[in-house]
Coordinates of C-alpha atoms in Angstrom, one line a residue:
Chain T
M1 CA 103.3 137.8 107.7
I2 CA 105.4 139.6 110.0
D3 CA 103.0 141.1 112.7
R4 CA 104.4 143.8 115.2
R5 CA 104.4 141.5 117.7
T6 CA 106.4 138.6 116.1
A7 CA 108.6 142.0 114.8
L8 CA 109.3 143.5 118.3
A9 CA 110.3 139.9 119.8
G10 CA 112.5 139.2 116.9
L11 CA 114.2 142.3 117.7
A12 CA 114.7 141.3 121.6
G13 CA 116.3 138.0 120.4
S14 CA 118.7 139.8 118.5
V15 CA 119.4 142.0 121.5
A16 CA 119.9 138.7 123.5
L17 CA 122.1 137.5 120.8
L18 CA 124.4 140.4 120.8
G19 CA 124.7 139.9 124.2
A20 CA 125.5 136.4 124.0
E21 CA 128.1 136.6 121.2
P22 CA 131.1 137.6 123.2
T23 CA 130.4 134.4 125.3
F24 CA 131.6 132.2 122.4
A25 CA 134.7 134.6 121.4
G26 CA 137.3 132.2 121.1
V27 CA 135.6 129.2 122.9
S28 CA 133.3 126.6 121.3
P29 CA 130.0 126.7 123.1
T30 CA 128.3 124.0 124.6
A31 CA 125.3 122.5 123.0
R32 CA 123.0 123.8 125.9
E33 CA 124.7 127.2 125.0
V34 CA 123.9 126.9 121.1
F35 CA 120.4 125.8 122.0
A36 CA 119.7 128.6 124.3
A37 CA 121.1 131.0 121.5
I38 CA 118.9 129.6 119.0
R39 CA 116.1 130.0 121.2
A40 CA 116.8 133.5 121.8
A41 CA 117.5 134.2 118.2
S42 CA 114.4 133.0 117.2
G43 CA 112.2 135.4 118.7
Q44 CA 109.7 133.0 119.4
K45 CA 108.0 131.8 122.2
W46 CA 109.7 128.5 122.5
D47 CA 107.2 125.7 122.8
P48 CA 108.9 122.3 122.3
N49 CA 105.5 120.3 122.8
P50 CA 103.8 120.5 119.9
T51 CA 106.7 118.7 117.1
D52 CA 109.6 118.0 120.0
D53 CA 111.6 121.0 119.2
R54 CA 114.4 120.0 121.8
I55 CA 117.4 118.4 122.0
I56 CA 116.6 114.7 121.4
F57 CA 119.9 113.4 121.8
G58 CA 123.5 113.9 122.9
D59 CA 125.4 115.1 125.8
R60 CA 124.3 119.2 126.4
D61 CA 127.9 119.7 127.6
V62 CA 129.5 118.8 124.3
P63 CA 131.4 121.9 122.8
I64 CA 130.2 122.8 119.3
S65 CA 132.2 122.9 116.4
G66 CA 129.8 123.8 113.9
I67 CA 126.3 123.2 112.8
A68 CA 124.2 120.7 110.2
T69 CA 120.5 121.3 108.9
C70 CA 118.6 118.6 107.5
F71 CA 115.2 117.1 106.6
T72 CA 115.7 114.2 109.2
A73 CA 119.2 112.9 110.6
T74 CA 119.7 109.7 109.0
I75 CA 123.1 108.0 109.5
D76 CA 124.2 108.8 105.9
I77 CA 123.3 112.6 107.0
L78 CA 125.5 112.2 110.2
R79 CA 128.6 110.5 108.6
R80 CA 128.7 113.5 106.2
A81 CA 128.2 116.1 109.1
R82 CA 131.0 114.3 110.9
A83 CA 133.1 114.3 107.9
A84 CA 132.6 118.2 107.9
G85 CA 133.3 118.6 111.6
L86 CA 129.7 119.5 112.1
N87 CA 128.5 118.1 115.6
Y88 CA 124.9 119.8 116.1
V89 CA 122.5 118.5 113.9
I90 CA 119.6 120.0 113.8
P91 CA 116.7 118.1 111.7
H92 CA 113.2 119.1 110.5
E93 CA 111.7 115.6 111.6
A94 CA 112.1 113.1 113.8
S95 CA 115.6 110.7 114.3
F96 CA 114.5 107.7 115.8
Y97 CA 111.6 106.6 113.5
E98 CA 109.0 107.8 115.9
R99 CA 107.3 111.0 115.0
Y100 CA 108.3 112.5 118.5
D101 CA 111.3 110.5 119.1
D102 CA 109.4 109.2 121.9
F103 CA 111.3 106.2 122.9
A104 CA 108.2 104.9 125.0
E105 CA 105.9 105.3 121.8
M106 CA 108.2 103.1 119.6
A107 CA 107.2 99.7 118.3
L108 CA 110.8 98.8 118.0
P109 CA 112.7 97.3 120.8
D110 CA 115.3 99.2 122.5
D111 CA 117.9 96.8 121.5
D112 CA 116.6 97.1 117.7
P113 CA 120.2 97.0 115.7
V114 CA 119.6 100.0 113.9
I115 CA 118.8 102.5 116.7
M116 CA 121.6 101.4 119.0
A117 CA 123.8 101.8 116.0
K118 CA 122.5 105.2 115.5
K119 CA 123.0 105.8 119.2
R120 CA 126.9 104.6 119.2
F121 CA 127.5 106.8 116.6
L122 CA 126.6 109.8 118.2
V123 CA 127.6 109.4 121.5
T124 CA 131.2 108.0 119.7
N125 CA 131.6 111.1 118.1
R126 CA 130.3 113.4 120.4
M127 CA 127.3 114.6 118.3
V128 CA 124.0 116.4 119.6
I129 CA 120.7 116.2 117.6
Q130 CA 118.2 119.1 118.4
R131 CA 115.0 119.0 116.4
M132 CA 113.4 122.0 114.8
H133 CA 110.2 121.6 113.0
G134 CA 107.4 123.8 114.6
H135 CA 109.6 126.6 114.9
A136 CA 111.0 126.4 111.3
H137 CA 107.4 126.4 110.3
S138 CA 107.0 129.8 112.5
R139 CA 110.2 131.4 111.5
P140 CA 108.5 134.9 109.8
G141 CA 107.1 133.5 106.4
D142 CA 107.3 130.0 106.9
A143 CA 111.1 129.2 106.4
I144 CA 110.2 125.6 105.3
M145 CA 107.7 127.6 102.8
T146 CA 110.2 129.5 101.9
G147 CA 113.1 127.3 100.8
L148 CA 110.2 125.3 98.8
L149 CA 109.1 128.0 96.4
R150 CA 112.6 129.2 96.5
R151 CA 113.9 125.9 94.9
L152 CA 111.0 125.8 92.7
G153 CA 111.6 129.3 91.2
W154 CA 108.0 130.3 92.0
E155 CA 108.4 133.2 94.6
Q156 CA 108.0 136.0 92.1
F157 CA 104.5 133.7 91.1
R158 CA 103.0 133.8 94.8
V159 CA 99.8 135.0 95.0
V160 CA 99.6 138.3 97.0
G161 CA 97.2 138.5 99.9
K162 CA 95.8 135.1 99.5
P163 CA 95.0 133.7 103.1
G164 CA 96.1 130.5 104.1
L165 CA 98.3 128.1 102.3
P166 CA 100.1 129.6 99.0
W167 CA 99.3 129.9 95.8
V168 CA 101.0 130.6 92.7
K169 CA 99.9 132.0 89.2
L170 CA 102.0 130.5 86.4
P171 CA 102.0 131.2 82.7
Q172 CA 99.8 128.6 81.4
V173 CA 101.7 124.8 81.4
S174 CA 100.6 121.4 80.4
A175 CA 100.2 119.3 83.9
L176 CA 102.9 116.8 82.2
D177 CA 105.6 119.7 82.0
L178 CA 104.7 121.3 85.3
G179 CA 104.9 117.6 86.9
R180 CA 108.6 118.0 85.0
H181 CA 109.5 121.2 86.2
I182 CA 108.8 120.2 90.1
K183 CA 111.0 116.8 89.5
S184 CA 113.7 118.6 87.9
R185 CA 113.7 121.5 90.7
L186 CA 113.3 119.0 93.7
G187 CA 115.7 117.0 92.4
R188 CA 113.6 114.0 92.5
R189 CA 113.9 110.7 91.2
T190 CA 110.2 109.8 91.5
L191 CA 106.8 112.2 90.4
R192 CA 104.1 110.7 90.8
M193 CA 100.6 112.4 89.1
L194 CA 97.1 111.8 89.1
G195 CA 95.2 114.0 86.5
D196 CA 95.2 114.2 82.8
P197 CA 98.8 115.4 81.4
A198 CA 97.4 117.4 79.0
R199 CA 95.4 119.6 81.3
S200 CA 96.5 123.3 81.1
I201 CA 97.3 124.6 84.7
T202 CA 97.7 127.9 85.8
T203 CA 97.3 128.0 89.6
I204 CA 98.5 125.9 91.9
S205 CA 97.9 125.6 95.9
I206 CA 100.8 124.3 97.9
S207 CA 101.6 122.7 100.9
A208 CA 104.8 121.2 102.7
G209 CA 105.2 118.0 104.2
M210 CA 102.3 116.6 105.7
P211 CA 99.5 118.8 107.2
G212 CA 97.0 116.1 107.2
E213 CA 94.0 115.0 105.1
N214 CA 91.6 117.9 106.3
V215 CA 94.0 120.6 105.0
Q216 CA 94.9 118.4 102.0
I217 CA 91.4 117.7 101.0
Q218 CA 90.6 121.4 101.2
Q219 CA 93.8 122.5 98.9
I220 CA 92.0 120.4 96.5
E221 CA 88.3 121.6 96.7
S222 CA 90.4 125.3 96.7
G223 CA 89.7 126.1 93.1
A224 CA 93.1 125.8 92.1
D225 CA 94.1 124.0 89.0
A226 CA 96.7 122.0 90.7
V227 CA 97.3 120.7 93.6
F228 CA 100.9 120.4 95.2
L229 CA 100.8 118.1 98.0
G230 CA 103.9 116.5 100.2
E231 CA 103.0 113.0 102.2
V232 CA 99.6 112.0 101.9
R233 CA 97.2 109.3 103.6
E234 CA 96.1 108.0 100.3
P235 CA 92.7 106.1 101.1
E236 CA 91.8 109.9 101.8
V237 CA 93.4 111.9 100.5
L238 CA 94.0 110.7 97.2
G239 CA 90.5 109.0 97.4
Y240 CA 89.0 112.2 97.7
A241 CA 90.6 113.8 94.5
Q242 CA 89.6 110.3 92.7
D243 CA 86.2 111.4 94.0
M244 CA 86.4 114.5 92.8
A245 CA 87.8 113.2 89.2
A246 CA 84.4 111.7 89.1
S247 CA 82.6 115.0 88.3
R248 CA 85.8 117.7 87.7
P249 CA 89.0 117.5 86.5
V250 CA 91.3 117.6 89.2
T251 CA 95.4 117.3 89.0
V252 CA 97.8 116.4 91.9
Y253 CA 101.1 116.3 92.2
L254 CA 102.2 113.9 94.9
V255 CA 106.0 115.4 96.0
G256 CA 106.6 113.1 99.0
H257 CA 107.2 114.4 102.8
T258 CA 111.2 115.7 101.6
N259 CA 109.7 118.5 100.1
E260 CA 110.5 120.5 103.2
D261 CA 113.9 119.9 102.7
P262 CA 115.0 123.0 101.3
G263 CA 113.5 124.7 103.7
M264 CA 116.2 123.6 106.3
G265 CA 118.6 125.0 103.8
V266 CA 117.2 128.7 104.4
L267 CA 117.2 128.0 107.9
A268 CA 120.9 127.8 107.9
E269 CA 121.1 130.8 106.0
W270 CA 119.7 132.3 109.5
L271 CA 121.4 130.1 111.3
Q272 CA 124.6 131.2 110.3
G273 CA 124.1 134.5 110.8
V274 CA 123.2 133.6 114.7
F275 CA 126.6 131.8 114.8
P276 CA 129.0 133.8 112.2
A277 CA 132.1 132.6 113.6
M278 CA 131.0 128.9 113.5
P279 CA 130.2 126.6 110.5
V280 CA 126.6 125.9 109.5
R281 CA 125.4 123.9 106.5
W282 CA 122.7 122.4 105.3
L283 CA 122.9 118.9 104.4
E284 CA 120.6 118.0 101.4
L285 CA 118.7 114.7 101.8
A286 CA 118.6 112.9 98.2
D287 CA 115.3 111.3 96.9
P288 CA 115.2 108.3 98.8
Y289 CA 112.8 106.7 96.1
V290 CA 113.3 105.0 92.6
N291 CA 110.3 103.5 90.4
P292 CA 111.3 100.0 89.6
V293 CA 109.4 99.5 86.6
A294 CA 109.5 103.0 85.3
G295 CA 110.1 102.5 81.6
A296 CA 109.2 98.9 82.1
Chain V
M1 CA 68.9 88.5 102.4
R2 CA 69.1 91.9 103.8
G3 CA 72.8 93.9 104.2
N4 CA 73.2 93.0 108.0
E5 CA 72.5 89.2 107.0
L6 CA 75.0 89.3 104.3
F7 CA 77.8 90.8 106.7
A8 CA 77.2 88.0 109.3
L9 CA 77.6 85.5 106.4
I10 CA 81.0 87.4 105.4
E11 CA 82.2 87.2 109.1
R12 CA 81.2 83.5 109.8
G13 CA 82.8 82.8 106.5
L14 CA 85.9 84.8 107.1
G15 CA 86.3 84.3 110.5
P16 CA 87.2 86.4 113.4
E17 CA 89.1 89.6 113.1
A18 CA 93.0 88.6 113.6
H19 CA 93.4 92.0 115.6
R20 CA 91.1 93.3 118.3
H21 CA 90.9 96.9 119.0
R22 CA 93.9 97.7 121.4
G23 CA 94.5 101.5 121.2
V24 CA 93.0 104.6 122.1
D25 CA 89.6 105.6 121.1
A26 CA 89.9 107.5 118.4
P27 CA 88.0 111.3 118.1
A28 CA 84.7 110.5 116.8
R29 CA 85.0 112.6 113.7
R30 CA 87.4 113.0 111.3
D31 CA 87.6 117.2 111.4
T32 CA 88.2 116.7 115.1
A33 CA 91.0 114.7 115.1
I34 CA 94.6 115.7 115.4
A35 CA 96.6 116.3 111.9
G36 CA 93.1 114.9 110.4
G37 CA 93.2 111.8 111.8
S38 CA 95.9 110.2 110.1
Y39 CA 97.3 108.4 113.0
R40 CA 95.1 106.0 114.5
A41 CA 96.1 103.2 117.0
P42 CA 97.5 100.2 115.2
G43 CA 94.8 97.4 115.8
T44 CA 91.7 99.6 115.5
L45 CA 89.1 97.6 113.5
V46 CA 87.3 99.0 110.4
D47 CA 85.2 96.5 109.2
G48 CA 81.0 97.6 109.3
F49 CA 78.5 99.6 107.3
R50 CA 79.8 102.7 106.8
A51 CA 77.0 104.4 104.5
G52 CA 73.4 103.6 103.5
D53 CA 70.6 101.5 105.2
S54 CA 72.1 98.1 106.0
D55 CA 68.6 96.3 106.8
G56 CA 67.9 96.8 103.1
E57 CA 67.5 93.8 100.7
V58 CA 70.5 93.0 98.4
R59 CA 69.7 92.9 95.1
G60 CA 73.4 92.9 94.0
V61 CA 77.2 93.0 95.0
A62 CA 79.9 95.1 93.9
V63 CA 83.4 94.8 95.7
A64 CA 86.3 96.8 95.3
A65 CA 89.5 98.5 96.2
R66 CA 87.8 101.5 97.4
A67 CA 84.1 102.5 96.7
S68 CA 85.2 105.4 94.8
T69 CA 82.1 107.5 93.0
A70 CA 82.7 106.1 89.5
V71 CA 82.6 102.3 91.7
L72 CA 79.7 103.3 93.0
R73 CA 78.4 104.3 89.7
Q74 CA 79.4 101.3 88.0
A75 CA 77.8 99.7 90.6
K76 CA 74.2 101.0 90.3
A77 CA 75.1 100.3 86.3
L78 CA 75.4 96.7 87.4
G79 CA 72.4 96.2 89.4
A80 CA 74.0 95.9 92.8
N81 CA 72.9 98.0 95.6
L82 CA 75.6 97.0 98.3
V83 CA 79.2 97.8 97.6
I84 CA 82.2 96.4 99.5
S85 CA 85.0 98.4 100.1
R86 CA 88.5 97.3 101.0
Q87 CA 89.8 100.5 101.7
A88 CA 88.4 103.9 103.4
F89 CA 86.1 105.6 101.0
L90 CA 84.8 108.6 103.1
G91 CA 87.9 110.6 103.4
D92 CA 89.0 108.9 106.8
S93 CA 90.8 105.8 107.6
L94 CA 88.1 105.2 110.0
D95 CA 85.3 106.3 107.7
R96 CA 84.2 108.9 110.3
P97 CA 81.6 111.2 109.3
V98 CA 82.7 115.0 109.2
A99 CA 80.6 118.2 110.2
Q100 CA 80.5 119.7 106.7
P101 CA 81.2 117.1 103.7
E102 CA 83.6 118.5 101.7
P103 CA 81.9 118.9 98.0
A104 CA 83.1 116.2 96.3
L105 CA 82.1 113.8 99.8
A106 CA 78.8 115.6 99.9
E107 CA 78.0 114.3 96.3
K108 CA 79.3 110.9 96.7
L109 CA 76.7 110.8 100.0
A110 CA 73.9 112.2 98.1
L111 CA 74.5 109.4 95.3
I112 CA 74.6 106.4 98.0
E113 CA 71.2 108.3 99.5
A114 CA 69.7 109.0 96.1
E115 CA 70.1 105.3 94.9
G116 CA 70.1 103.6 97.9
L117 CA 73.0 102.0 98.2
M118 CA 74.7 100.4 101.5
V119 CA 78.3 100.4 101.6
L120 CA 80.3 97.9 103.9
R121 CA 83.8 98.6 104.6
L122 CA 85.7 95.3 104.9
Q123 CA 89.5 95.5 105.7
D124 CA 90.4 93.8 108.5
P125 CA 92.5 90.6 108.3
R126 CA 90.1 87.3 109.4
T127 CA 91.4 84.1 110.5
S128 CA 89.4 81.5 109.1
P129 CA 91.4 80.0 106.2
A130 CA 89.1 81.7 103.5
G131 CA 90.1 84.9 105.4
R132 CA 94.0 84.0 105.4
T133 CA 93.5 83.4 101.5
I134 CA 92.1 87.0 101.0
T135 CA 94.3 88.7 103.1
Q136 CA 97.0 86.7 100.9
A137 CA 96.1 87.5 98.0
L138 CA 98.6 90.0 96.8
P139 CA 101.8 87.5 97.5
R140 CA 99.6 84.6 95.9
A141 CA 99.3 86.9 92.9
I142 CA 102.9 87.3 92.3
G143 CA 103.6 83.5 92.9
L144 CA 104.7 83.6 96.6
G145 CA 103.3 80.4 98.7
P146 CA 101.8 80.5 102.0
A147 CA 102.6 83.5 104.6
H148 CA 104.6 82.3 107.7
P149 CA 101.8 80.7 109.8
G150 CA 103.4 82.0 113.2
L151 CA 102.7 85.6 112.6
N152 CA 99.1 87.4 113.0
P153 CA 97.9 88.5 109.8
A154 CA 96.9 91.9 111.0
D155 CA 100.6 92.5 111.7
G156 CA 101.8 91.3 108.4
L157 CA 102.6 88.9 106.0
V158 CA 105.8 87.1 105.6
C159 CA 107.0 84.8 102.8
P160 CA 109.8 83.2 101.9
C161 CA 111.0 83.2 98.2
A162 CA 113.9 82.0 96.5
A163 CA 116.3 84.6 95.9
T164 CA 114.8 86.7 93.2
P165 CA 116.0 90.4 92.3
I166 CA 113.6 93.1 93.6
E167 CA 112.9 94.5 90.0
H168 CA 111.4 91.3 89.5
I169 CA 109.2 91.1 92.4
A170 CA 108.5 94.7 91.2
R171 CA 107.1 94.0 87.9
R172 CA 105.1 91.2 89.3
I173 CA 103.2 93.4 91.8
A174 CA 102.6 96.3 89.4
A175 CA 101.1 93.8 86.8
A176 CA 98.9 92.2 89.9
I177 CA 97.4 95.8 91.2
A178 CA 98.0 97.5 87.6
S179 CA 99.6 100.0 88.7
S180 CA 103.0 101.1 87.8
A181 CA 103.3 104.2 90.2
L182 CA 105.6 102.5 92.6
R183 CA 108.6 103.8 94.7
L184 CA 111.4 102.1 96.1
V185 CA 113.9 102.7 98.5
G186 CA 116.9 100.4 98.3
D187 CA 118.9 98.5 95.3
P188 CA 116.3 97.3 92.4
A189 CA 118.8 94.6 92.0
L190 CA 119.0 93.3 95.5
A191 CA 117.8 89.3 95.6
V192 CA 115.8 89.0 98.3
R193 CA 114.7 85.9 100.1
G194 CA 112.1 87.2 102.4
I195 CA 109.6 89.5 101.4
A196 CA 107.0 91.3 104.1
F197 CA 103.6 92.5 103.1
A198 CA 101.6 95.1 105.3
T199 CA 98.1 94.1 105.6
E200 CA 97.0 97.7 106.9
T201 CA 99.0 100.6 107.0
N202 CA 97.9 104.1 108.0
R203 CA 99.6 103.1 111.5
P204 CA 102.1 104.9 113.0
N205 CA 105.9 103.2 113.2
A206 CA 103.8 99.6 113.3
L207 CA 106.0 98.6 110.0
N208 CA 109.6 99.2 111.4
P209 CA 109.1 95.7 113.1
L210 CA 108.1 94.3 110.4
L211 CA 111.1 95.3 108.1
S212 CA 113.7 94.7 111.0
R213 CA 113.0 90.8 111.2
P214 CA 115.8 89.0 110.1
D215 CA 113.9 86.9 107.4
V216 CA 112.7 89.8 105.9
N217 CA 114.6 91.9 103.0
L218 CA 112.1 93.5 101.6
L219 CA 108.4 95.1 102.8
V220 CA 106.0 95.7 100.5
A221 CA 103.4 98.1 101.8
G222 CA 100.8 100.6 100.5
E223 CA 102.1 103.6 102.4
V224 CA 104.2 104.6 105.0
H225 CA 105.0 107.2 107.4
E226 CA 108.1 108.5 105.3
T227 CA 109.9 110.4 108.3
E228 CA 109.1 107.0 110.2
T229 CA 109.4 104.2 107.9
T230 CA 111.3 105.1 105.3
A231 CA 113.8 106.8 107.5
Y232 CA 114.4 103.4 109.1
V233 CA 114.8 101.9 106.0
L234 CA 117.3 104.1 104.7
D235 CA 119.1 103.8 108.3
A236 CA 119.2 100.1 108.1
I237 CA 120.8 100.2 104.3
A238 CA 123.5 102.7 105.5
L239 CA 124.7 100.0 107.9
G240 CA 124.9 97.3 105.6
Q241 CA 121.5 95.7 106.1
P242 CA 120.0 93.7 103.1
K243 CA 117.0 96.0 103.5
A244 CA 114.5 97.7 101.3
L245 CA 111.0 99.1 101.1
L246 CA 108.7 99.0 98.1
L247 CA 105.2 101.4 98.4
V248 CA 102.9 100.6 96.1
G249 CA 99.7 102.4 96.8
S250 CA 97.4 101.5 99.6
I251 CA 94.2 101.5 97.4
A252 CA 95.8 99.8 94.3
M253 CA 97.5 97.2 96.8
E254 CA 93.8 95.9 97.7
E255 CA 92.7 95.4 94.5
P256 CA 93.8 91.5 94.4
S257 CA 91.9 90.9 97.9
A258 CA 89.2 92.7 96.7
K259 CA 89.1 90.5 93.5
A260 CA 89.4 87.3 95.3
L261 CA 86.8 88.4 98.0
A262 CA 84.4 88.9 95.2
A263 CA 85.3 85.6 93.9
W264 CA 84.8 83.7 97.4
L265 CA 81.7 85.5 97.8
K266 CA 80.2 84.6 94.3
P267 CA 79.1 81.2 95.0
Q268 CA 77.6 82.0 98.2
L269 CA 75.1 84.0 97.1
A270 CA 71.7 84.3 94.9
V271 CA 72.5 87.2 94.1
P272 CA 75.2 88.7 90.8
V273 CA 78.3 89.3 92.6
A274 CA 81.0 91.3 90.7
Y275 CA 84.7 92.6 91.2
V276 CA 84.8 96.3 90.1
P277 CA 88.5 98.0 89.7
S278 CA 88.8 100.8 91.4
G279 CA 91.2 101.9 89.0
M280 CA 93.8 104.5 90.7
P281 CA 94.6 106.4 87.8
L282 CA 98.3 107.5 89.1
T283 CA 101.3 107.9 86.5
E284 CA 104.9 108.6 86.8
V285 CA 105.8 111.7 85.7
S286 CA 108.8 111.0 83.1

């Protein structure tokens, strides 16, 4: 929901952006200027601390030729970005295998060959990574949730006025068919499900990413027929569902953390408005998983 | 024999923990922890009584991958009043209490109270020969030999093997843990010569060093932090490294160890000991 304060801040950001636009005319902005423009246009009080929404890697003085958004800046995504001429990459999640991209907290040594190769690729190709996690969620309506519901085709089924995590109310469907819909719409090669496949489902509680077990357990207890989850800590969350199944019906879909990816497409749309003269593209990540024993 | 005495017997038999606590202290309650407490320090120990009066007389023992409510009921039906749980069973990786237990947890705690059950968490990798045998139950169940002796078992197990396609290994694991809800990052046809097993997996980015070892092609784990370990293996593969990650489910992965623990315990006790499958009913949507 957009409250008055958010709306005013957004307006102020737009004004600041309009003022900044001529600076970029005919000349490529630097990474520093791109980041400043994103902060200003966001209309949000930018706090990098919760999820490290900052320039993670790269030279801030590099001229930027285009922007790529993505779920995570894998080497494959970086290669695709380079091929498309996009050297400012905005991932939702961490890029260096530590949740805050904190090199001091990494279990890997600094000379790990994968880390070194990734850094080398970024430096060689004059690319910059700027993370956008918390500020993507706190876009009006939550860009990540908006993208997820849009991809699932459920925007029109969202229960209006329900506080907290969104519910959707669908025409009655079996749990298995609902799972097939989720799997197909999200382009997943795997989808794990807990519960009776024949159970009739109407209401679904939805969370994206990994909000933590307290939130996910509340979802399971929310009264919705089914629960759509991203990444879970299994003994805690799935275990809770297992316990609940001892006395009540429960249906859980484990969709994986990458269910946040479509939201970065929504972010790309917004950024295209912020940088109308610059190419902006969402680079989608294929489902990383296959089930090697499916059908065995 | 009382519950505490049984725990002491187990500790003597299985040996000291392979890792002692070396991280920051976690918040004391699950509901006060950041992000629900899903991140805990590597090396944090978990073994100990987490529910019930551990001073009670033991009449029978049930061993499970996870002491689910269904397992507790089955234990009661078998006449067991002490349940050993490999995995967390109170909605928190450290089985910490919560100020207001959610309904299914409240029902479970009420069941434990009403039936006079004791629940002992026992998952820390231990260092006696018997302790190592229990920790290595899954690799043994799929036909692998002993793990590399130079690695602390709390950091993981590394088992060499004759070149074997991952899809063959995955089938063996699915049979050993009675679950086909597996997820693989990598090429199912990749022939691997070194397999690493995560021995406890609710840890931030602690598994990447295991995967990055030159003698490891495949890491088998219950679950990972997807934005860390999955991301790392994707990049390693993109760079041409022969690496893969197989996620088998954190509860299901403990089934072989629970079975091995029950088998080790049985001849040592005068009371009945039974392995009770947790039976996590996950299916693949197809």
